[in-house]
């Protein structure tokens, strides 16, 4: 009987750990997207693809952002920026990336 209780407890613990891990990744992805969109200088900025998670040894994730340049001389031209998000510090930096996929 004790063995059954231990096995049941182990199964419940494993299930909860997997569920919270998925929830933690979803929360992290949401924070990443919010930080990248905030760091972007583009108008109507939005994610232009899926998040790329690098290994924990690297510690970064990447997201391509698309939108329109707000500067008057750019005349509302569409553009792209690459956002690198450092997971340890939750800081995002962006760089113009119009040439990544060809012409915007």
CSV table of N, CA, C and O in Angstrom, one decimal:
chain,number,residue,atom,x,y,z
A,1,UNK,N,0.8,-1.2,0.0
A,1,UNK,CA,0.0,0.0,0.0
A,1,UNK,C,0.9,1.3,0.0
A,1,UNK,O,0.6,2.2,-0.7
A,2,UNK,N,1.9,1.3,0.8
A,2,UNK,CA,2.8,2.4,0.9
A,2,UNK,C,3.5,2.6,-0.5
A,2,UNK,O,3.6,3.8,-0.9
A,3,UNK,N,3.8,1.5,-1.1
A,3,UNK,CA,4.5,1.6,-2.4
A,3,UNK,C,3.5,2.3,-3.5
A,3,UNK,O,4.0,3.1,-4.3
A,4,UNK,N,2.3,2.0,-3.4
A,4,UNK,CA,1.3,2.6,-4.3
A,4,UNK,C,1.2,4.1,-4.1
A,4,UNK,O,1.1,4.9,-5.0
A,5,UNK,N,1.1,4.5,-2.8
A,5,UNK,CA,1.0,5.9,-2.5
A,5,UNK,C,2.3,6.6,-2.9
A,5,UNK,O,2.2,7.7,-3.5
A,6,UNK,N,3.4,6.1,-2.8
A,6,UNK,CA,4.7,6.7,-3.2
A,6,UNK,C,4.7,6.9,-4.7
A,6,UNK,O,5.0,7.9,-5.3
A,7,UNK,N,4.3,5.8,-5.5
A,7,UNK,CA,4.2,5.9,-6.9
A,7,UNK,C,3.2,7.0,-7.4
A,7,UNK,O,3.5,7.8,-8.2
A,8,UNK,N,2.1,7.0,-6.7
A,8,UNK,CA,1.0,8.0,-7.1
A,8,UNK,C,1.6,9.4,-6.8
A,8,UNK,O,1.4,10.3,-7.6
A,9,UNK,N,2.2,9.6,-5.7
A,9,UNK,CA,2.8,10.9,-5.4
A,9,UNK,C,3.8,11.3,-6.4
A,9,UNK,O,3.9,12.5,-6.8
A,10,UNK,N,4.7,10.4,-6.8
A,10,UNK,CA,5.7,10.7,-7.8
A,10,UNK,C,5.1,11.1,-9.1
A,10,UNK,O,5.5,12.0,-9.8
A,11,UNK,N,4.0,10.4,-9.6
A,11,UNK,CA,3.4,10.7,-10.8
A,11,UNK,C,2.7,12.1,-10.8
A,11,UNK,O,2.9,12.9,-11.7
A,12,UNK,N,2.1,12.4,-9.7
A,12,UNK,CA,1.4,13.7,-9.5
A,12,UNK,C,2.5,14.8,-9.5
A,12,UNK,O,2.3,15.8,-10.2
A,13,UNK,N,3.6,14.6,-8.8
A,13,UNK,CA,4.7,15.6,-8.8
A,13,UNK,C,5.3,15.8,-10.2
A,13,UNK,O,5.5,16.9,-10.6
A,14,UNK,N,5.5,14.7,-10.9
A,14,UNK,CA,6.1,14.8,-12.3
A,14,UNK,C,5.1,15.6,-13.2
A,14,UNK,O,5.5,16.4,-14.0
A,15,UNK,N,3.8,15.3,-13.1
A,15,UNK,CA,2.8,16.0,-13.9
A,15,UNK,C,2.8,17.5,-13.6
A,15,UNK,O,2.8,18.3,-14.5
A,16,UNK,N,2.8,17.8,-12.3
A,16,UNK,CA,2.8,19.2,-12.0
A,16,UNK,C,4.1,20.0,-12.4
A,16,UNK,O,4.0,21.1,-12.8
A,17,UNK,N,5.2,19.3,-12.3
A,17,UNK,CA,6.5,19.9,-12.7
A,17,UNK,C,6.4,20.2,-14.2
A,17,UNK,O,6.9,21.3,-14.7
A,18,UNK,N,5.9,19.3,-15.0
A,18,UNK,CA,5.8,19.5,-16.5
A,18,UNK,C,4.9,20.6,-16.8
A,18,UNK,O,5.1,21.4,-17.7
A,19,UNK,N,3.8,20.6,-16.1
A,19,UNK,CA,2.8,21.7,-16.4
A,19,UNK,C,3.3,23.0,-16.0
A,19,UNK,O,3.1,24.0,-16.7
A,20,UNK,N,4.0,23.2,-14.9
A,20,UNK,CA,4.5,24.5,-14.5
A,20,UNK,C,5.6,24.9,-15.4
A,20,UNK,O,5.8,26.1,-15.6
A,21,UNK,N,6.4,23.9,-15.9
A,21,UNK,CA,7.5,24.3,-16.8
A,21,UNK,C,6.9,24.9,-18.1
A,21,UNK,O,7.4,25.8,-18.6
A,22,UNK,N,5.9,24.3,-18.7
A,22,UNK,CA,5.2,24.8,-19.9
A,22,UNK,C,4.7,26.2,-19.6
A,22,UNK,O,4.8,27.1,-20.4
A,23,UNK,N,4.1,26.3,-18.4
A,23,UNK,CA,3.5,27.7,-18.0
A,23,UNK,C,4.6,28.7,-17.9
A,23,UNK,O,4.5,29.8,-18.3
A,24,UNK,N,5.7,28.3,-17.3
A,24,UNK,CA,6.9,29.2,-17.2
A,24,UNK,C,7.4,29.6,-18.5
A,24,UNK,O,7.8,30.8,-18.7
A,25,UNK,N,7.5,28.7,-19.5
A,25,UNK,CA,8.0,29.0,-20.8
A,25,UNK,C,7.0,30.0,-21.5
A,25,UNK,O,7.4,30.9,-22.2
A,26,UNK,N,5.7,29.7,-21.4
A,26,UNK,CA,4.7,30.6,-22.0
A,26,UNK,C,4.8,32.0,-21.4
A,26,UNK,O,4.8,33.0,-22.1
A,27,UNK,N,5.0,32.1,-20.1
A,27,UNK,CA,5.1,33.4,-19.4
A,27,UNK,C,6.4,34.1,-19.9
A,27,UNK,O,6.4,35.3,-20.1
A,28,UNK,N,7.5,33.3,-20.0
A,28,UNK,CA,8.8,33.9,-20.5
A,28,UNK,C,8.7,34.4,-21.9
A,28,UNK,O,9.2,35.4,-22.3
A,29,UNK,N,8.0,33.6,-22.8
A,29,UNK,CA,7.8,34.0,-24.2
A,29,UNK,C,6.9,35.3,-24.3
A,29,UNK,O,7.2,36.2,-25.1
A,30,UNK,N,6.0,35.4,-23.4
A,30,UNK,CA,5.1,36.6,-23.4
A,30,UNK,C,5.9,37.8,-23.0
A,30,UNK,O,5.8,38.9,-23.5
A,31,UNK,N,6.8,37.6,-21.9
A,31,UNK,CA,7.7,38.7,-21.5
A,31,UNK,C,8.7,39.1,-22.5
A,31,UNK,O,8.9,40.3,-22.8
A,32,UNK,N,9.2,38.1,-23.2
A,32,UNK,CA,10.2,38.4,-24.3
A,32,UNK,C,9.5,39.2,-25.4
A,32,UNK,O,10.0,40.2,-25.8
A,33,UNK,N,8.3,38.8,-25.9
A,33,UNK,CA,7.6,39.6,-26.9
A,33,UNK,C,7.3,41.0,-26.5
A,33,UNK,O,7.5,41.9,-27.3
A,34,UNK,N,6.9,41.2,-25.3
A,34,UNK,CA,6.5,42.5,-24.8
A,34,UNK,C,7.8,43.4,-24.7
A,34,UNK,O,7.8,44.5,-25.1
A,35,UNK,N,8.9,42.8,-24.2
A,35,UNK,CA,10.2,43.6,-24.2
A,35,UNK,C,10.7,43.9,-25.5
A,35,UNK,O,11.1,45.1,-25.8
A,36,UNK,N,10.6,43.0,-26.5
A,36,UNK,CA,11.1,43.3,-27.8
A,36,UNK,C,10.2,44.3,-28.5
A,36,UNK,O,10.8,45.2,-29.2
A,37,UNK,N,8.9,44.2,-28.4
A,37,UNK,CA,8.0,45.2,-29.0
A,37,UNK,C,8.3,46.6,-28.4
A,37,UNK,O,8.2,47.6,-29.1
A,38,UNK,N,8.5,46.6,-27.1
A,38,UNK,CA,8.7,47.9,-26.4
A,38,UNK,C,10.1,48.5,-26.9
A,38,UNK,O,10.2,49.7,-27.1
A,39,UNK,N,11.1,47.7,-27.1
A,39,UNK,CA,12.4,48.2,-27.5
A,39,UNK,C,12.5,48.6,-28.9
A,39,UNK,O,13.3,49.4,-29.3
A,40,UNK,N,11.5,48.1,-29.7
A,40,UNK,CA,11.5,48.4,-31.1
A,40,UNK,C,11.1,49.9,-31.3
A,40,UNK,O,10.3,50.5,-30.6
A,41,UNK,N,11.7,50.5,-32.4
A,41,UNK,CA,11.4,51.8,-32.7
A,41,UNK,C,10.4,51.9,-33.8
A,41,UNK,O,10.1,53.0,-34.4
A,42,UNK,N,9.9,50.8,-34.3
A,42,UNK,CA,8.9,50.8,-35.4
A,42,UNK,C,7.5,51.1,-34.9
A,42,UNK,O,7.1,50.7,-33.8
A,43,UNK,N,6.7,51.7,-35.8
A,43,UNK,CA,5.3,51.9,-35.6
A,43,UNK,C,4.6,50.6,-35.9
A,43,UNK,O,5.0,49.9,-36.8
A,44,UNK,N,3.5,50.3,-35.2
A,44,UNK,CA,2.7,49.1,-35.4
A,44,UNK,C,3.6,47.9,-35.4
A,44,UNK,O,3.4,47.0,-36.2
A,45,UNK,N,4.5,47.9,-34.5
A,45,UNK,CA,5.5,46.7,-34.4
A,45,UNK,C,4.7,45.5,-34.0
A,45,UNK,O,3.8,45.5,-33.2
A,46,UNK,N,5.1,44.4,-34.7
A,46,UNK,CA,4.6,43.0,-34.3
A,46,UNK,C,5.6,42.0,-34.6
A,46,UNK,O,6.5,42.2,-35.4
A,47,UNK,N,5.4,40.8,-34.0
A,47,UNK,CA,6.3,39.7,-34.2
A,47,UNK,C,6.2,39.2,-35.7
A,47,UNK,O,5.0,39.1,-36.2
A,48,UNK,N,7.3,39.0,-36.4
A,48,UNK,CA,7.3,38.6,-37.8
A,48,UNK,C,7.7,37.1,-37.9
A,48,UNK,O,8.1,36.7,-39.0
A,49,UNK,N,7.6,36.4,-36.9
A,49,UNK,CA,8.0,35.0,-36.9
A,49,UNK,C,8.0,34.4,-35.5
A,49,UNK,O,7.5,35.0,-34.6
A,50,UNK,N,8.5,33.2,-35.4
A,50,UNK,CA,8.5,32.5,-34.2
A,50,UNK,C,9.8,32.9,-33.4
A,50,UNK,O,10.8,33.3,-33.9
A,51,UNK,N,9.7,32.7,-32.1
A,51,UNK,CA,10.8,33.0,-31.2
A,51,UNK,C,11.8,31.9,-31.4
A,51,UNK,O,11.5,30.7,-31.5
A,52,UNK,N,13.1,32.3,-31.4
A,52,UNK,CA,14.2,31.3,-31.5
A,52,UNK,C,14.9,31.3,-30.2
A,52,UNK,O,15.5,32.3,-29.8
A,53,UNK,N,14.9,30.2,-29.5
A,53,UNK,CA,15.5,30.1,-28.2
A,53,UNK,C,16.9,29.4,-28.4
A,53,UNK,O,17.0,28.3,-28.9
A,54,UNK,N,17.9,30.1,-28.0
A,54,UNK,CA,19.3,29.5,-28.0
A,54,UNK,C,19.5,28.8,-26.7
A,54,UNK,O,18.8,29.0,-25.7
A,55,UNK,N,20.5,27.9,-26.7
A,55,UNK,CA,20.9,27.1,-25.6
A,55,UNK,C,21.1,28.0,-24.4
A,55,UNK,O,21.5,29.1,-24.5
A,56,UNK,N,20.9,27.4,-23.2
A,56,UNK,CA,21.2,28.2,-21.9
A,56,UNK,C,22.6,28.6,-21.8
A,56,UNK,O,22.9,29.6,-21.1
A,57,UNK,N,23.6,28.0,-22.5
A,57,UNK,CA,25.0,28.4,-22.5
A,57,UNK,C,25.1,29.8,-23.1
A,57,UNK,O,25.9,30.6,-22.8
A,58,UNK,N,24.3,30.0,-24.1
A,58,UNK,CA,24.2,31.3,-24.8
A,58,UNK,C,23.4,32.3,-24.0
A,58,UNK,O,23.7,33.5,-23.8
A,59,UNK,N,22.2,31.9,-23.6
A,59,UNK,CA,21.3,32.7,-22.8
A,59,UNK,C,20.5,33.7,-23.5
A,59,UNK,O,19.8,34.5,-22.8
A,60,UNK,N,20.4,33.6,-24.8
A,60,UNK,CA,19.6,34.6,-25.5
A,60,UNK,C,18.5,33.9,-26.3
A,60,UNK,O,18.6,32.7,-26.6
A,61,UNK,N,17.5,34.7,-26.6
A,61,UNK,CA,16.4,34.3,-27.5
A,61,UNK,C,16.3,35.4,-28.6
A,61,UNK,O,16.7,36.5,-28.3
A,62,UNK,N,15.8,35.1,-29.7
A,62,UNK,CA,15.7,36.1,-30.8
A,62,UNK,C,14.3,36.1,-31.4
A,62,UNK,O,13.6,35.1,-31.4
A,63,UNK,N,13.9,37.3,-31.9
A,63,UNK,CA,12.6,37.5,-32.5
A,63,UNK,C,12.7,38.6,-33.5
A,63,UNK,O,13.3,39.6,-33.3
A,64,UNK,N,12.2,38.3,-34.7
A,64,UNK,CA,12.2,39.2,-35.8
A,64,UNK,C,10.9,40.1,-35.6
A,64,UNK,O,9.8,39.6,-35.4
A,65,UNK,N,11.1,41.4,-35.7
A,65,UNK,CA,10.0,42.4,-35.5
A,65,UNK,C,9.7,43.1,-36.9
A,65,UNK,O,10.7,43.5,-37.5
A,66,UNK,N,8.5,43.3,-37.2
A,66,UNK,CA,8.2,44.1,-38.4
A,66,UNK,C,7.3,45.2,-38.1
A,66,UNK,O,6.6,45.2,-37.1
A,67,UNK,N,7.4,46.3,-38.9
A,67,UNK,CA,6.5,47.5,-38.6
A,67,UNK,C,6.9,48.5,-39.7
A,67,UNK,O,7.3,48.2,-40.8
A,68,UNK,N,6.7,49.8,-39.3
A,68,UNK,CA,6.9,50.9,-40.2
A,68,UNK,C,7.8,51.9,-39.5
A,68,UNK,O,7.6,52.2,-38.3
A,69,UNK,N,8.8,52.5,-40.3
A,69,UNK,CA,9.7,53.5,-39.7
A,69,UNK,C,8.9,54.8,-39.4
A,69,UNK,O,8.2,55.3,-40.2
A,70,UNK,N,9.1,55.3,-38.1
A,70,UNK,CA,8.3,56.5,-37.8
A,70,UNK,C,8.9,57.8,-38.2
A,70,UNK,O,8.2,58.8,-38.2
A,71,UNK,N,10.2,57.8,-38.6
A,71,UNK,CA,10.9,59.0,-39.0
A,71,UNK,C,10.3,59.6,-40.2
A,71,UNK,O,10.0,58.9,-41.2
A,72,UNK,N,10.0,60.9,-40.2
A,72,UNK,CA,9.4,61.6,-41.4
A,72,UNK,C,10.2,61.3,-42.7
A,72,UNK,O,9.5,61.1,-43.7
A,73,UNK,N,11.5,61.3,-42.6
A,73,UNK,CA,12.3,61.1,-43.9
A,73,UNK,C,12.1,59.7,-44.4
A,73,UNK,O,12.4,59.4,-45.6
A,74,UNK,N,11.7,58.7,-43.6
A,74,UNK,CA,11.5,57.4,-44.0
A,74,UNK,C,10.1,57.2,-44.7
A,74,UNK,O,9.9,56.1,-45.3
A,75,UNK,N,9.3,58.1,-44.6
A,75,UNK,CA,8.0,58.2,-45.3
A,75,UNK,C,7.1,56.9,-45.0
A,75,UNK,O,6.5,56.3,-45.9
A,76,UNK,N,7.1,56.5,-43.7
A,76,UNK,CA,6.3,55.3,-43.3
A,76,UNK,C,6.7,54.0,-44.0
A,76,UNK,O,5.9,53.1,-44.2
A,77,UNK,N,7.9,53.9,-44.4
A,77,UNK,CA,8.5,52.7,-45.1
A,77,UNK,C,8.4,51.5,-44.2
A,77,UNK,O,8.7,51.6,-43.0
A,78,UNK,N,8.1,50.3,-44.7
A,78,UNK,CA,8.1,49.1,-43.9
A,78,UNK,C,9.5,48.7,-43.5
A,78,UNK,O,10.4,49.0,-44.3
A,79,UNK,N,9.7,48.1,-42.4
A,79,UNK,CA,11.0,47.7,-42.0
A,79,UNK,C,11.0,46.5,-41.0
A,79,UNK,O,9.9,46.1,-40.5
A,80,UNK,N,12.2,46.0,-40.8
A,80,UNK,CA,12.3,44.9,-39.9
A,80,UNK,C,13.5,45.2,-38.9
A,80,UNK,O,14.4,45.8,-39.2
A,81,UNK,N,13.3,44.6,-37.7
A,81,UNK,CA,14.4,44.7,-36.7
A,81,UNK,C,14.5,43.3,-36.1
A,81,UNK,O,13.6,42.6,-35.9
A,82,UNK,N,15.8,43.0,-35.7
A,82,UNK,CA,16.0,41.7,-35.0
A,82,UNK,C,16.2,42.1,-33.5
A,82,UNK,O,17.0,42.9,-33.2
A,83,UNK,N,15.4,41.4,-32.7
A,83,UNK,CA,15.5,41.6,-31.3
A,83,UNK,C,16.3,40.4,-30.6
A,83,UNK,O,15.9,39.3,-30.9
A,84,UNK,N,17.3,40.7,-29.8
A,84,UNK,CA,17.9,39.7,-29.0
A,84,UNK,C,17.5,40.0,-27.6
A,84,UNK,O,17.6,41.1,-27.1
A,85,UNK,N,17.1,39.0,-26.9
A,85,UNK,CA,16.5,39.0,-25.5
A,85,UNK,C,17.4,38.2,-24.6
A,85,UNK,O,17.5,37.0,-24.8
A,86,UNK,N,18.0,38.8,-23.7
A,86,UNK,CA,18.8,38.1,-22.7
A,86,UNK,C,17.9,37.6,-21.6
A,86,UNK,O,17.4,38.4,-20.8
A,87,UNK,N,17.8,36.3,-21.5
A,87,UNK,CA,16.8,35.7,-20.6
A,87,UNK,C,17.2,35.9,-19.1
A,87,UNK,O,16.3,36.2,-18.3
A,88,UNK,N,18.5,36.0,-18.8
A,88,UNK,CA,18.9,36.1,-17.4
A,88,UNK,C,18.5,37.5,-16.9
A,88,UNK,O,18.2,37.6,-15.7
A,89,UNK,N,18.6,38.5,-17.7
A,89,UNK,CA,18.4,39.9,-17.2
A,89,UNK,C,17.0,40.4,-17.7
A,89,UNK,O,16.6,41.5,-17.3
A,90,UNK,N,16.4,39.7,-18.6
A,90,UNK,CA,15.1,40.1,-19.3
A,90,UNK,C,15.2,41.4,-20.0
A,90,UNK,O,14.3,42.2,-20.0
A,91,UNK,N,16.4,41.7,-20.6
A,91,UNK,CA,16.6,42.9,-21.4
A,91,UNK,C,16.6,42.6,-22.9
A,91,UNK,O,17.1,41.5,-23.3
A,92,UNK,N,16.0,43.5,-23.6
A,92,UNK,CA,15.9,43.3,-25.1
A,92,UNK,C,16.7,44.4,-25.8
A,92,UNK,O,16.7,45.6,-25.3
A,93,UNK,N,17.4,44.1,-26.8
A,93,UNK,CA,18.1,45.1,-27.7
A,93,UNK,C,17.6,44.8,-29.1
A,93,UNK,O,17.4,43.6,-29.5
A,94,UNK,N,17.5,45.8,-29.9
A,94,UNK,CA,17.1,45.6,-31.3
A,94,UNK,C,18.1,46.3,-32.3
A,94,UNK,O,18.8,47.2,-31.9
A,95,UNK,N,18.1,45.7,-33.5
A,95,UNK,CA,19.0,46.2,-34.5
A,95,UNK,C,18.2,46.1,-35.8
A,95,UNK,O,17.5,45.1,-36.1
A,96,UNK,N,18.4,47.1,-36.7
A,96,UNK,CA,17.8,47.1,-38.0
A,96,UNK,C,18.2,45.8,-38.7
A,96,UNK,O,19.3,45.4,-38.7
A,97,UNK,N,17.2,45.2,-39.4
A,97,UNK,CA,17.5,43.9,-40.0
A,97,UNK,C,16.7,43.8,-41.4
A,97,UNK,O,16.2,42.8,-41.7
A,98,UNK,N,16.6,44.9,-42.1
A,98,UNK,CA,15.9,44.9,-43.3
A,98,UNK,C,16.4,43.9,-44.3
A,98,UNK,O,15.6,43.4,-45.1
A,99,UNK,N,17.7,43.6,-44.3
A,99,UNK,CA,18.3,42.7,-45.3
A,99,UNK,C,18.2,41.3,-44.9
A,99,UNK,O,18.7,40.4,-45.7
A,100,UNK,N,17.7,40.9,-43.8
A,100,UNK,CA,17.7,39.5,-43.3
A,100,UNK,C,16.9,38.6,-44.3
A,100,UNK,O,17.3,37.6,-44.7
A,101,UNK,N,15.7,39.1,-44.8
A,101,UNK,CA,14.9,38.3,-45.6
A,101,UNK,C,14.8,38.8,-47.0
A,101,UNK,O,13.8,38.5,-47.8
A,102,UNK,N,15.7,39.7,-47.4
A,102,UNK,CA,15.6,40.4,-48.7
A,102,UNK,C,14.9,41.7,-48.5
A,102,UNK,O,14.9,42.3,-47.4
A,103,UNK,N,14.3,42.3,-49.5
A,103,UNK,CA,13.7,43.6,-49.4
A,103,UNK,C,12.5,43.5,-48.5
A,103,UNK,O,11.7,42.6,-48.6
A,104,UNK,N,12.3,44.6,-47.7
A,104,UNK,CA,11.1,44.6,-46.8
A,104,UNK,C,9.8,44.7,-47.6
A,104,UNK,O,9.7,45.2,-48.7
